[in-house]
Coordinates of C-alpha atoms in Angstrom, one line a residue:
M7 CA 21.7 -43.9 12.1
L8 CA 18.3 -41.8 12.5
R9 CA 18.1 -39.3 15.2
L10 CA 14.5 -38.1 16.7
P11 CA 14.3 -34.4 17.1
S12 CA 14.5 -33.1 20.7
I13 CA 11.6 -31.8 22.6
F14 CA 12.7 -28.3 22.1
Q15 CA 13.3 -28.6 18.3
L16 CA 9.7 -29.8 18.2
A17 CA 8.5 -26.7 20.0
A18 CA 10.1 -24.6 17.9
F19 CA 8.9 -25.9 14.7
L20 CA 5.3 -25.9 16.1
S21 CA 5.7 -22.2 17.2
V22 CA 7.2 -21.3 13.6
I23 CA 4.2 -23.0 12.0
I24 CA 1.5 -21.4 14.3
S25 CA 3.0 -18.0 13.8
C26 CA 3.1 -18.4 10.0
A27 CA -0.5 -19.6 10.0
H28 CA -1.7 -16.6 12.1
A29 CA 0.4 -14.2 9.8
F30 CA -1.3 -15.4 7.0
S31 CA -4.9 -16.1 8.1
L32 CA -7.7 -14.2 7.0
D33 CA -10.1 -12.7 9.6
T34 CA -13.1 -12.6 7.6
S35 CA -15.4 -12.2 10.6
R36 CA -14.0 -8.7 11.3
S37 CA -13.5 -7.6 7.6
A38 CA -17.2 -8.6 7.0
K39 CA -18.2 -6.4 10.1
H40 CA -16.1 -3.6 8.8
V41 CA -17.7 -3.9 5.3
R42 CA -21.1 -4.1 6.6
A43 CA -20.4 -0.9 8.8
I44 CA -19.2 1.0 5.8
H45 CA -22.1 -0.1 3.6
Q46 CA -24.6 0.7 6.3
Q47 CA -23.0 4.4 6.9
D48 CA -23.2 4.8 3.1
C49 CA -26.7 4.2 2.9
R50 CA -27.4 6.5 5.7
T51 CA -25.6 9.3 4.2
R52 CA -27.7 8.6 1.0
H53 CA -30.7 8.5 2.9
N54 CA -30.1 11.6 4.8
S55 CA -29.3 13.4 1.6
M56 CA -32.1 12.4 -0.1
V57 CA -34.3 13.3 2.6
S58 CA -32.8 16.9 3.1
Q59 CA -33.3 17.3 -0.7
R60 CA -36.7 16.5 -0.5
L61 CA -37.4 18.6 2.3
N62 CA -35.5 21.5 0.6
S63 CA -37.7 21.2 -2.7
R64 CA -40.9 21.1 -0.6
I65 CA -40.0 24.4 1.2
V66 CA -39.1 26.1 -2.0
L67 CA -42.2 24.7 -3.6
N68 CA -44.4 25.7 -0.6
A69 CA -42.7 29.2 -0.6
A70 CA -43.4 29.7 -4.4
E71 CA -47.2 28.3 -3.9
N72 CA -47.6 30.7 -1.0
E73 CA -46.3 33.6 -3.1
Q74 CA -48.5 32.7 -6.0
Q75 CA -51.7 32.4 -3.9
E76 CA -51.1 35.4 -1.7
E77 CA -54.6 36.8 -1.1
D78 CA -55.7 40.4 0.2
D79 CA -55.7 39.8 4.1
G80 CA -58.1 42.7 4.6
W81 CA -55.7 44.8 6.6
G82 CA -55.0 47.3 3.8
D83 CA -51.3 46.3 3.1
S84 CA -50.0 47.6 -0.1
V85 CA -48.8 45.3 -2.8
S86 CA -45.1 46.5 -2.1
T87 CA -45.1 45.2 1.5
T88 CA -46.6 42.0 0.4
A89 CA -43.9 41.4 -2.2
T90 CA -41.0 42.2 0.3
S91 CA -42.7 39.9 2.8
S92 CA -42.8 37.0 0.2
S93 CA -39.2 37.6 -0.8
D94 CA -38.6 37.6 3.1
R95 CA -40.4 34.2 3.3
I96 CA -38.3 32.8 0.5
S97 CA -35.1 33.9 1.9
K98 CA -36.3 32.5 5.4
S99 CA -37.1 29.1 3.9
Q100 CA -33.8 29.0 1.9
E101 CA -31.9 29.8 5.2
L102 CA -33.9 27.1 7.0
A103 CA -33.0 24.5 4.3
N104 CA -29.4 25.4 4.6
L105 CA -29.5 25.0 8.4
Q106 CA -31.2 21.7 8.0
N107 CA -28.6 20.8 5.5
D108 CA -25.8 21.7 7.9
M109 CA -27.5 19.8 10.7
A110 CA -27.8 16.6 8.5
M111 CA -23.8 17.0 7.4
K112 CA -23.1 17.3 11.3
Q113 CA -25.0 14.3 12.2
Q114 CA -23.4 12.2 9.3
N115 CA -20.0 13.6 10.5
K116 CA -20.7 12.5 14.0
S117 CA -21.6 8.8 13.0
T118 CA -18.9 8.4 10.9
Q119 CA -16.8 9.3 13.7
S120 CA -18.4 7.3 16.4
S121 CA -18.4 4.1 14.2
P122 CA -14.7 3.9 13.8
S123 CA -14.0 4.0 17.7
T124 CA -15.7 0.8 17.8
D125 CA -13.4 -0.5 15.1
T126 CA -10.4 0.9 17.1
S127 CA -11.3 -1.0 20.2
E128 CA -11.2 -4.1 18.5
S129 CA -7.9 -3.3 16.7
K130 CA -6.6 -2.5 20.3
E131 CA -7.1 -6.0 21.2
R132 CA -5.3 -7.4 18.2
D133 CA -2.5 -5.1 18.6
L134 CA -1.7 -6.2 22.1
F135 CA -1.7 -10.0 20.9
I136 CA 1.1 -9.2 18.5
P137 CA 3.8 -7.8 20.7
I138 CA 2.9 -10.3 23.4
F139 CA 3.4 -13.2 20.7
T140 CA 6.6 -11.5 19.4
L141 CA 8.1 -11.4 22.8
V142 CA 7.1 -14.8 23.8
S143 CA 8.6 -16.0 20.2
V144 CA 11.9 -14.1 20.5
I145 CA 12.3 -15.5 24.4
G146 CA 11.6 -19.1 23.2
F147 CA 14.0 -18.9 20.2
S148 CA 16.7 -17.4 22.2
G149 CA 16.5 -20.1 25.0
L150 CA 16.5 -22.8 22.4
Y151 CA 19.5 -21.3 20.8
G152 CA 21.3 -21.2 24.2
Y153 CA 20.2 -24.7 25.0
E154 CA 21.8 -25.9 21.7
M155 CA 24.9 -24.1 22.2
L156 CA 25.3 -25.6 25.7
R157 CA 24.5 -29.0 24.4
L158 CA 27.0 -29.0 21.6
Y159 CA 29.7 -27.2 23.8
S160 CA 29.3 -30.1 26.6
K161 CA 29.9 -32.7 23.6
G162 CA 32.6 -30.7 22.2
E163 CA 30.8 -30.2 18.9
L164 CA 30.5 -26.5 19.1
Y165 CA 32.4 -24.6 16.3
L166 CA 33.7 -21.4 17.1
P167 CA 35.6 -19.5 14.5
W168 CA 38.3 -18.2 16.9
N169 CA 39.3 -21.6 18.2

């Protein structure tokens, strides 16, 4: 005799299929967004480092050119004072370059820290879905198990090891 499954058995079967499909599904839209964001950050850091290197090289070259092209300004300064002032200029230009590098690094750190915050807001959304789905599934399966136990007990077909 062919017996048709009950509505609860069909509901249980469908919930198992849906949960398995959800567990093994690939969310390509979020992963593609994440890959794009990482690529953009990498491009920004490369661009910023290239800009800061160019700026540093220009500052050092300008300082070296100024040192070579120093002319008498007509104020009667001795050669030793102009030599110390050119070394001061070079040290100041190097200090400026170092400060600009530090600022570029801080900006890069801030941009990398700000971009994961948007990703965490998306992950929080998904993290709330998982416990809710789990709770509903556990309650559903417990209800189905209790229903089947009561149904078998009412027919006298429930097997218990102590009876």
